[in-house]
Short mmCIF file of C-alpha atoms and ligand atoms in Angstrom, two decimals:
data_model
loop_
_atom_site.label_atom_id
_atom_site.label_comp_id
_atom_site.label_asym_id
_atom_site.label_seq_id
_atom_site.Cartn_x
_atom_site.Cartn_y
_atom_site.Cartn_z
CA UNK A 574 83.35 164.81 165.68
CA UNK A 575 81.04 161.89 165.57
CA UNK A 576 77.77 161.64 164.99
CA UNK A 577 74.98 159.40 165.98
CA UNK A 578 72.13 159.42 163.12
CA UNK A 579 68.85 157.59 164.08
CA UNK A 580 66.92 156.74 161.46
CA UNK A 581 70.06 156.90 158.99
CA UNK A 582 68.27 154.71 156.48
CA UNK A 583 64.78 157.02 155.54
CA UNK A 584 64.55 159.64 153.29
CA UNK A 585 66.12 162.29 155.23
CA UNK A 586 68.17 160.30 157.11
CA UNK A 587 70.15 158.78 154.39
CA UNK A 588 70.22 162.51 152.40
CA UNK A 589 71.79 163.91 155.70
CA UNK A 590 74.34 160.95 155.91
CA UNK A 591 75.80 162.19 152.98
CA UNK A 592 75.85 165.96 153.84
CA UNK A 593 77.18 165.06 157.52
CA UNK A 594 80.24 162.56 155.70
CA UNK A 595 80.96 165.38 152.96
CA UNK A 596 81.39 167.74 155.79
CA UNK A 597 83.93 165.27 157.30
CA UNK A 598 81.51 163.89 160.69
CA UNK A 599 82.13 160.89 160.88
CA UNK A 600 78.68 159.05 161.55
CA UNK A 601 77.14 155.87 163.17
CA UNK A 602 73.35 155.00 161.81
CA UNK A 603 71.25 153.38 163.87
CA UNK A 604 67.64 152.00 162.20
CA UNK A 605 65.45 149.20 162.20
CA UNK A 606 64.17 149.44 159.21
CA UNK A 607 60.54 150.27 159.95
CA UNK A 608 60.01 152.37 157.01
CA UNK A 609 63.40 151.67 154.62
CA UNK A 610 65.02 149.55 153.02
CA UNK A 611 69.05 148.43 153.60
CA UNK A 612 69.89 149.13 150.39
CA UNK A 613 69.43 152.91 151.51
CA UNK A 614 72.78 152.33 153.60
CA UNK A 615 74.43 150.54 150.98
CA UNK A 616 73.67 153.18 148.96
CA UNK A 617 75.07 156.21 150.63
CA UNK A 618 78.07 154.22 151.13
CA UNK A 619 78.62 154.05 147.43
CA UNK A 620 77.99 157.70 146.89
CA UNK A 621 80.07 158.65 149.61
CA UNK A 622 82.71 156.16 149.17
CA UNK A 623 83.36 155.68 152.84
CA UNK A 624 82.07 153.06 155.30
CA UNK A 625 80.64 153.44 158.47
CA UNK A 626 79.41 151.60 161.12
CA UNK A 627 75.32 150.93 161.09
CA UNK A 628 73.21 148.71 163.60
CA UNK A 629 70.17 147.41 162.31
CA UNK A 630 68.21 148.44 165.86
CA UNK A 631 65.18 149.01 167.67
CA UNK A 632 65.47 152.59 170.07
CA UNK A 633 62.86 150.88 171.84
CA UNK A 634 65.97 148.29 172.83
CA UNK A 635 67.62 150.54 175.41
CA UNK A 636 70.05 147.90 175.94
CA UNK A 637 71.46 147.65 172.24
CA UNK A 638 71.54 151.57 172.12
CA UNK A 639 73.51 151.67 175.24
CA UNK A 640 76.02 148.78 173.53
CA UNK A 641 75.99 151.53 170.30
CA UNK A 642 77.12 154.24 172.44
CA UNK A 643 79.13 152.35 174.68
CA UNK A 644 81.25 151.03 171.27
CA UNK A 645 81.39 154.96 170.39
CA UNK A 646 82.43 157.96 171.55
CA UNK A 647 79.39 160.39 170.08
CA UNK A 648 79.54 163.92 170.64
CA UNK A 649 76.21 164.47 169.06
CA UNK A 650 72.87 162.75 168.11
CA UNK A 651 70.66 163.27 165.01
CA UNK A 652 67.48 162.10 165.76
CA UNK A 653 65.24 160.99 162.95
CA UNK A 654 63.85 157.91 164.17
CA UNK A 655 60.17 157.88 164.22
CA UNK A 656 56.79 156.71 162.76
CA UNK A 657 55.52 159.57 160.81
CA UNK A 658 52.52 158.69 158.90
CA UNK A 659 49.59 160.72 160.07
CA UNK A 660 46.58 159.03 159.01
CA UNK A 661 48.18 155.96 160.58
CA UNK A 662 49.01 157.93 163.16
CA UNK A 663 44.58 157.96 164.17
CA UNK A 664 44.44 154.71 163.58
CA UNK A 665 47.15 153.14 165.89
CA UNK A 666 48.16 156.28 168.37
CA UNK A 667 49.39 154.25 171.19
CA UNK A 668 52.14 152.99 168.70
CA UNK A 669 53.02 156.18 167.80
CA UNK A 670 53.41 157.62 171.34
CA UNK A 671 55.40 154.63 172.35
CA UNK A 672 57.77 154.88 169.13
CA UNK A 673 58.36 158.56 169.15
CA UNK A 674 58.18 159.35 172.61
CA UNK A 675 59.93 156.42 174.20
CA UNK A 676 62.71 156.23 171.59
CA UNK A 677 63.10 160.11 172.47
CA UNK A 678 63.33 159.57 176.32
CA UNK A 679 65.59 156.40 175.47
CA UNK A 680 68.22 158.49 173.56
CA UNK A 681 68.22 160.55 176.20
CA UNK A 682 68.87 158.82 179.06
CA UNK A 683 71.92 157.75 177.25
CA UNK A 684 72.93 160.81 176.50
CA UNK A 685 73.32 161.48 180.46
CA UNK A 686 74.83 158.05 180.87
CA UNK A 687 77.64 159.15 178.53
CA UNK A 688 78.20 162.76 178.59
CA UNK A 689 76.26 163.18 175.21
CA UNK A 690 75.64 167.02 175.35
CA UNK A 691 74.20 167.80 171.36
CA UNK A 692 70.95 166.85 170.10
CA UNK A 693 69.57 167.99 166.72
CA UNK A 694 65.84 166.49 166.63
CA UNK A 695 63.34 166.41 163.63
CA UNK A 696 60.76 168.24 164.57
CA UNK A 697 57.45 169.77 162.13
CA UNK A 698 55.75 172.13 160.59
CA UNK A 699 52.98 169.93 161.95
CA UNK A 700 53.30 171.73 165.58
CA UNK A 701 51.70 174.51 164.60
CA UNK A 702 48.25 175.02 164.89
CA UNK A 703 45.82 176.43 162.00
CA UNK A 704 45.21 179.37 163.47
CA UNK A 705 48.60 181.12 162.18
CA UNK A 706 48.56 183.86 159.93
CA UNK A 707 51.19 183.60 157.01
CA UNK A 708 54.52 183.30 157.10
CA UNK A 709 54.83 180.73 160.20
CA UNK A 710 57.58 182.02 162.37
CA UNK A 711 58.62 179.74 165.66
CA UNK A 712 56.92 182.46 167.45
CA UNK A 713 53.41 180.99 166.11
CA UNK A 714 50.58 178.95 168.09
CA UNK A 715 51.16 175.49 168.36
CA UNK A 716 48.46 172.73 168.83
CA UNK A 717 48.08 169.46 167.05
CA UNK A 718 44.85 167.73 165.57
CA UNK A 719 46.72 164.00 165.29
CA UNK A 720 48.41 161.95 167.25
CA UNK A 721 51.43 162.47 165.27
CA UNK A 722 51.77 166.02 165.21
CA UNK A 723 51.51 165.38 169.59
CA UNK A 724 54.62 163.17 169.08
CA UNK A 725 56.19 166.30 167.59
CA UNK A 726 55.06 168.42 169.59
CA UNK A 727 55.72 166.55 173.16
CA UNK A 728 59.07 165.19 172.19
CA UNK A 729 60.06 169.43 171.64
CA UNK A 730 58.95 169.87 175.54
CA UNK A 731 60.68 166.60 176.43
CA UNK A 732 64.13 167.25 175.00
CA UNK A 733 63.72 170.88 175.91
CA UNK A 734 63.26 170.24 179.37
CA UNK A 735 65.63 167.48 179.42
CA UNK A 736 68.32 169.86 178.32
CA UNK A 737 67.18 172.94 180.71
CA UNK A 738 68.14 170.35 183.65
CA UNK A 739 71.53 169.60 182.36
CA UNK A 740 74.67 171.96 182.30
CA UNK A 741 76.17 172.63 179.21
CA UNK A 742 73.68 170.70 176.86
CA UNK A 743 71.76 171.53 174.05
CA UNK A 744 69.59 170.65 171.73
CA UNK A 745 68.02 172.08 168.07
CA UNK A 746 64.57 171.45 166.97
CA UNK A 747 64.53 171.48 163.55
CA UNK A 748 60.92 172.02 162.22
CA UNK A 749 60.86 170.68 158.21
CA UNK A 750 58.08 171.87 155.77
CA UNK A 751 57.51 169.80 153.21
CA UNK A 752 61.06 168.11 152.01
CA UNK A 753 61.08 167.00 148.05
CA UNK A 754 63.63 165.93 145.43
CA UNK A 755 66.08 163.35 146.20
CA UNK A 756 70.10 163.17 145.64
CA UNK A 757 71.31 163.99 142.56
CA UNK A 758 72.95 160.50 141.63
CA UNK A 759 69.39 158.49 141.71
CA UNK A 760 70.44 156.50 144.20
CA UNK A 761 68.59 157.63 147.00
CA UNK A 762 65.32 159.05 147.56
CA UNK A 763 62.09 158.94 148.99
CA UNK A 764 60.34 155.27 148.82
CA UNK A 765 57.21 155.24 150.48
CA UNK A 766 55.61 152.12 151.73
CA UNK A 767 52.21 151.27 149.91
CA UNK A 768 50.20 154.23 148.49
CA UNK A 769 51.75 157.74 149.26
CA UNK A 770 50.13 160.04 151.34
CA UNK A 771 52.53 162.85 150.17
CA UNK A 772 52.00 165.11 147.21
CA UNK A 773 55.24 164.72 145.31
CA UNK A 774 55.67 160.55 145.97
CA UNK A 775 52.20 160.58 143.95
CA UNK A 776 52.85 162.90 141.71
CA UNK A 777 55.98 160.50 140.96
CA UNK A 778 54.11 157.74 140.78
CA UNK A 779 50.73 158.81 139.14
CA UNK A 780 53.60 160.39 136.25
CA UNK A 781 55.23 156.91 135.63
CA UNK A 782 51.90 155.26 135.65
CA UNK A 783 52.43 152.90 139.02
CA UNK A 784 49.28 154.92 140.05
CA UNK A 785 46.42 155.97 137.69
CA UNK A 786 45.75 158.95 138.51
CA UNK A 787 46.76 161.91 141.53
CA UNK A 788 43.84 162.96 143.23
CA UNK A 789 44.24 166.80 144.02
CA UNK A 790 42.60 166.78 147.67
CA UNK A 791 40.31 170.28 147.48
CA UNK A 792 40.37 172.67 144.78
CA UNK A 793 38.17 174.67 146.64
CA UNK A 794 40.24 176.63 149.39
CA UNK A 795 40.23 180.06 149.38
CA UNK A 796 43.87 180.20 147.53
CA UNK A 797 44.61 181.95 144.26
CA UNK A 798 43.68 178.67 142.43
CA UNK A 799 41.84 176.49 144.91
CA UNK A 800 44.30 174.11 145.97
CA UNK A 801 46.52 173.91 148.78
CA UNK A 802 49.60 175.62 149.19
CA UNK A 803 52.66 174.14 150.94
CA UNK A 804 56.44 175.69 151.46
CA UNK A 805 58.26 172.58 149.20
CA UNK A 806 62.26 172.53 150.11
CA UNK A 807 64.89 170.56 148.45
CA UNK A 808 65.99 167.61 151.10
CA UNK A 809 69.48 168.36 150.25
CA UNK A 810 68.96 171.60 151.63
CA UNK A 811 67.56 170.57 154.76
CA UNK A 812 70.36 168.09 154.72
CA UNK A 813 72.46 170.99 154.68
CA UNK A 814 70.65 172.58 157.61
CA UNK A 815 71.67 169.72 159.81
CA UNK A 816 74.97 170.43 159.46
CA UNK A 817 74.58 174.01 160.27
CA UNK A 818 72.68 172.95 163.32
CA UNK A 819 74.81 170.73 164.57
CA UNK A 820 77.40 173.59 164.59
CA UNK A 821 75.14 176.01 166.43
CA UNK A 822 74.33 173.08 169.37
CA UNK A 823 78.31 172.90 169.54
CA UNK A 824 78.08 176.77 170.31
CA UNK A 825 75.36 177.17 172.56
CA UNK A 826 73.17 175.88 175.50
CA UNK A 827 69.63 175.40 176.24
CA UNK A 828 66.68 174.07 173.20
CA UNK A 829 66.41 176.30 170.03
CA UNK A 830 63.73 175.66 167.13
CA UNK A 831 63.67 176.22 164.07
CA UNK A 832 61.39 176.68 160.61
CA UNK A 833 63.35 174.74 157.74
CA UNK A 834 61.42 176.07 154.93
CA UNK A 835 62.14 178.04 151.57
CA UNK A 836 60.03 180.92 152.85
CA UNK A 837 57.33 180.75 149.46
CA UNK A 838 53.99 178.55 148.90
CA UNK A 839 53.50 176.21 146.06
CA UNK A 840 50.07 175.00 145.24
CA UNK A 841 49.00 171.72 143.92
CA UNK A 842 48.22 172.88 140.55
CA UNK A 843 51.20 174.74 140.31
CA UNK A 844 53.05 172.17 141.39
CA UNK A 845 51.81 169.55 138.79
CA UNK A 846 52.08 171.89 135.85
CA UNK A 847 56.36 172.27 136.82
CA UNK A 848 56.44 168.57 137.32
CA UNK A 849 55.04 168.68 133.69
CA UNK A 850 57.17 171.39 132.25
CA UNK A 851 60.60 169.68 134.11
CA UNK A 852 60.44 166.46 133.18
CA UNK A 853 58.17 166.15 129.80
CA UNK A 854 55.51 164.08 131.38
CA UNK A 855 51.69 164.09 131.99
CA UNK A 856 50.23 163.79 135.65
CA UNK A 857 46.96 162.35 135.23
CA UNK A 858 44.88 163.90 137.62
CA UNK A 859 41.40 163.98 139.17
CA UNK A 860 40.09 166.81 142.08
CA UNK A 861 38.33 165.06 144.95
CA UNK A 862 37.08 165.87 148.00
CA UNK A 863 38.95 167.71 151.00
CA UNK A 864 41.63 165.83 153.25
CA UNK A 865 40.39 166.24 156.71
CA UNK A 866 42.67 168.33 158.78
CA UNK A 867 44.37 170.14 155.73
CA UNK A 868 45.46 173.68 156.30
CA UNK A 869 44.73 175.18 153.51
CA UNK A 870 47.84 177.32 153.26
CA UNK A 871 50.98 176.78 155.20
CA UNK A 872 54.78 178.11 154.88
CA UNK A 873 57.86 179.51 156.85
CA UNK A 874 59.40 182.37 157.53
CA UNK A 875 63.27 181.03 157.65
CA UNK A 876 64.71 184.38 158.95
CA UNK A 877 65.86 183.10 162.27
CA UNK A 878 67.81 179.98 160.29
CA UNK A 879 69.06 182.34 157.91
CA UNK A 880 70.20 184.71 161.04
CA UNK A 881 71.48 182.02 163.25
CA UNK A 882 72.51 178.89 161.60
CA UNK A 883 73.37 180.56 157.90
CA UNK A 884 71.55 178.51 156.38
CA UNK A 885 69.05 179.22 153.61
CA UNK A 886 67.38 177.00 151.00
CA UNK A 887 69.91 176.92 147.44
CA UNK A 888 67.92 174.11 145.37
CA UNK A 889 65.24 175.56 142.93
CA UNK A 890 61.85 173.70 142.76
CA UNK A 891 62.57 172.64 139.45
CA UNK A 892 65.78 171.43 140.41
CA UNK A 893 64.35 169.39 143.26
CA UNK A 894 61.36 167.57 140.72
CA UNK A 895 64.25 167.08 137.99
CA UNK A 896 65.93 165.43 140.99
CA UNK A 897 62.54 163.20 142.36
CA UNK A 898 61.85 162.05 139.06
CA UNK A 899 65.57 160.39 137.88
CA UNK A 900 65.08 158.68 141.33
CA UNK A 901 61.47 157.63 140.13
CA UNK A 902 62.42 156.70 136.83
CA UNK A 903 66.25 154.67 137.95
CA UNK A 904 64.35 152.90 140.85
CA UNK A 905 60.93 152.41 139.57
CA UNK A 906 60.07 150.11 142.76
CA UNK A 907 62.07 152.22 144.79
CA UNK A 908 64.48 150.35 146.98
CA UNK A 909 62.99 146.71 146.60
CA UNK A 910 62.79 146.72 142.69
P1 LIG B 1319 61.38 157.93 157.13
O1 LIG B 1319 60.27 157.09 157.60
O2 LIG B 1319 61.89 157.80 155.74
O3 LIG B 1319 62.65 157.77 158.10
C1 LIG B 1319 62.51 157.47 159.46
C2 LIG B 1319 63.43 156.31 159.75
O4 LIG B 1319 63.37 155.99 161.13
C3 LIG B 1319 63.06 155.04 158.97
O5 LIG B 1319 64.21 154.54 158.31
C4 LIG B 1319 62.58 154.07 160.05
O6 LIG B 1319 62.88 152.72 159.73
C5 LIG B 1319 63.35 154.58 161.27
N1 LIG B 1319 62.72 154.27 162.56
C6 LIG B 1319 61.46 154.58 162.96
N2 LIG B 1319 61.26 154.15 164.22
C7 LIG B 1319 62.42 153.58 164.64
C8 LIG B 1319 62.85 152.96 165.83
N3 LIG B 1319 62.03 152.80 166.87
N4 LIG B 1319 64.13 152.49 165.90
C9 LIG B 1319 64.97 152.62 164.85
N5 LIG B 1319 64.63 153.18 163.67
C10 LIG B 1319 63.37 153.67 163.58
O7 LIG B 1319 60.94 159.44 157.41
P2 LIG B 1319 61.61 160.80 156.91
O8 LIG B 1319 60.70 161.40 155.90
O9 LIG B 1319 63.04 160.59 156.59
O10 LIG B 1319 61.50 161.70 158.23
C11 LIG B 1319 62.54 161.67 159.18
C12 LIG B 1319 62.03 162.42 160.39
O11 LIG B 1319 61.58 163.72 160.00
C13 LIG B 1319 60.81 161.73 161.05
O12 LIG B 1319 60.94 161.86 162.45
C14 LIG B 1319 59.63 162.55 160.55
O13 LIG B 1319 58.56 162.55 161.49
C15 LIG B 1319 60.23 163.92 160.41
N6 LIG B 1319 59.58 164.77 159.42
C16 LIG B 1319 59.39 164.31 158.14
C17 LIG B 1319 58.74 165.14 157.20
C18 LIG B 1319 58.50 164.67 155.80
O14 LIG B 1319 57.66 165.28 155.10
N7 LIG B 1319 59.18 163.63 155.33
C19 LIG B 1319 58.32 166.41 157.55
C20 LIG B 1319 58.53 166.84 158.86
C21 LIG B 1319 59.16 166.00 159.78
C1 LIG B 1320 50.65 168.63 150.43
C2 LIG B 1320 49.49 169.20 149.65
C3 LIG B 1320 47.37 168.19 150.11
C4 LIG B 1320 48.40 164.25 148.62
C5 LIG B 1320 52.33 166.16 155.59
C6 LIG B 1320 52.20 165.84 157.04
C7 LIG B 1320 53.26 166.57 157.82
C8 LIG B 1320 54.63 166.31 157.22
C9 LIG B 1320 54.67 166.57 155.74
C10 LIG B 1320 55.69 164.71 158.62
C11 LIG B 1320 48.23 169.39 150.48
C12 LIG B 1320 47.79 167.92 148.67
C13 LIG B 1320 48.43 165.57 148.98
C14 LIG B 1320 47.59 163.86 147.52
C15 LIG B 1320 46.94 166.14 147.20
N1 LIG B 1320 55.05 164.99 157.47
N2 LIG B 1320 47.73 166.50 148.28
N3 LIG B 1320 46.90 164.82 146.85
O1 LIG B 1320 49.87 167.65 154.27
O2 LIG B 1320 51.57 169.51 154.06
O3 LIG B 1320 52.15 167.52 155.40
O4 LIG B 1320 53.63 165.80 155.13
O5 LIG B 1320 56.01 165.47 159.46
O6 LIG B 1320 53.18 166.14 159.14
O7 LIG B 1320 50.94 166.31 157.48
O8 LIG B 1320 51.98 167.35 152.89
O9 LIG B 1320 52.37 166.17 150.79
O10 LIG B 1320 50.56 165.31 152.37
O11 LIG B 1320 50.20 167.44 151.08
O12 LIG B 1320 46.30 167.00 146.57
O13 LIG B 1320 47.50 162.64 147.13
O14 LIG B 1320 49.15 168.30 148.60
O15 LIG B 1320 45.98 168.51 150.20
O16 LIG B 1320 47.61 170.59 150.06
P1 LIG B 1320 51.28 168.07 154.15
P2 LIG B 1320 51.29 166.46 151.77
#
């Protein structure tokens, strides 16, 4: 079976390359390096020891994908191709809409042109509104309060849609909490540009001394010790669920979603004191004012992966900050160093 990965070279993209090729998919990236770095490819070509075909490509080119998929017979798509910075996502929304959405509708107007009938589509905990009680299920509300949570959430109802109207075709939304660690090797891992606006990237960071100091955004929520409390997964694990969900689309019709989540919170604090405890090293820290927009708590309930696509989270939290900081520490620069 082969696969077309979008966005092959990011984070998740390049730790689901490896998953997909271990699993024996063979795989065609697509990515125009928006947001990575070539060496990411390179990379998960050494690891995996086999080559592959990648296209350094815009989705916004609907003319070079067409040439991609014209060059290959894919039986399904992996879509991770997107902007997904949300703070950049206020400032500059019409480039997010066009990005997202367009490169969405793109992909799938090829799919019709060449009998493409699998999609498996990153999707967010993002979707859901704040109104949720604890654990999030795919049953809860869903509203947005940025621009790109909307992406997320309109490119679900797009693909959805898209797939009601065809026969045979499917697709699986695949809605990530918050993904951490990196492959086991070093080699690969997350490499955000500029400042991070994640927690574990500046944890990373503020550890090895690239940043002074992490400032813990609100220790003043109404949470066991004031900070905010996320559901932290392994992205080898929600490599892994890729793979199962590619197997379900195979098996079934219509859109399904998905929470890809370890089913327990983490707060700040806590997490700063394992990062501490793992890897021998201070986080200089400093508590500041509230993000705007932050939830205070948020994680999954996995049941209906765990039911339906057998897939459950295996990593341990420790395992996964062991994991970030060797990448940290090997590629201090990340990929440009
Ligand atoms: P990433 O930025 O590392 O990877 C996205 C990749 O897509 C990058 O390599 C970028 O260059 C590429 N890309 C973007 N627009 C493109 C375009 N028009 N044409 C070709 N390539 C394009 O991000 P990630 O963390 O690996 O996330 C992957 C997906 O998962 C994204 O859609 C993101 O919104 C979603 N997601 C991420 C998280 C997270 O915390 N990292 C959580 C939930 C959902
Ligand atoms: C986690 C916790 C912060 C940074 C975001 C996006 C979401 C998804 C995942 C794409 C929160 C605290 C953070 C810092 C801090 N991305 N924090 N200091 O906010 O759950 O989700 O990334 O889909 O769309 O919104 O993750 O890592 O930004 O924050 O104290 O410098 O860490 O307040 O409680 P979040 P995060």
């Amino acid at each position: 079976m082969k696969v077309l990965v979008t966005g092959g070279a990011g984070y998740i993209g390049s730790h689901t390359c490896i998953e997909l090729i271990k699993n024996g998919y063979e795989i065609v990236v697509v990515d125009n390096f928006v947001n990575s770095h070539p060496k990411a490819v390179e990379r998960v070509k050494k690891i995996t020891g086999v080559d592959f075909p990648f296209y350094d490509m815009d989705l916004l080119d609907a003319p070079a994908l067409d040439n991609v998929c014209k060059a290959h017979k894919i039986d399904c798509i992996v879509h991770f191709a997107g902007l997904k910075a949300v703070g950049e996502s206020v400032a500059k929304p019409l480039e997010y809409y066009e990005n997202n959405l367009c490169s969405t509708m793109n992909l799938l107007k090829t799919m019709a042109d060449y009998d493409i009938r699998h999609m498996v589509f990153s999707s967010s905990a993002t979707v859901y509104s704040g109104d949720n009680p604890m654990p999030l299920t795919e049953d809860s509300n869903r509203g947005c309060i940025n621009p790109y949570g909307w992406t997320k959430y309109m490119c679900e109802q797009i693909i959805s849609d898209w797939v009601a109207a065809k026969e045979n075709a499917s697709a699986v939304l695949l809605r990530y909490f918050n993904p951490i660690g990196a492959h086991e090797s070093g080699l690969i891992g997350d490499d955000p540009a500029g400042i991070p606006n994640n927690l574990l990237p500046y944890i990373t960071q503020a550890a090895a001394g690239k940043l002074p100091e992490l400032p813990v955004t609100g220790a003043d929520y109404d949470t066991p010790d004031g900070t905010g409390i996320r559901d932290y997964l392994h992205v080898t694990d929600l490599a892994a669920g890729h793979v199962a969900a590619i197997k379900f689309a195979e098996k079934n019709k219509n859109a399904h979603a998905f929470n890809l989540g370890t089913g327990k919170g983490v707060s700040v604090f806590e997490m700063i004191h394992a990062f501490e405890k793992v890897n021998g090293v201070k986080v200089p820290y400093r508590v500041v004012d509230r993000r705007p927009g932050d939830q205070p708590v948020s994680f999954a309930d996995p049941s209906k992966a765990t039911k339906l696509l057998n897939w459950q989270t295996e990593k341990s939290l420790e395992e996964a900050l062991g994991d970030m900081w060797r990448w940290q520490t090997n590629n201090p620069n990340g990929y440009t160093g």
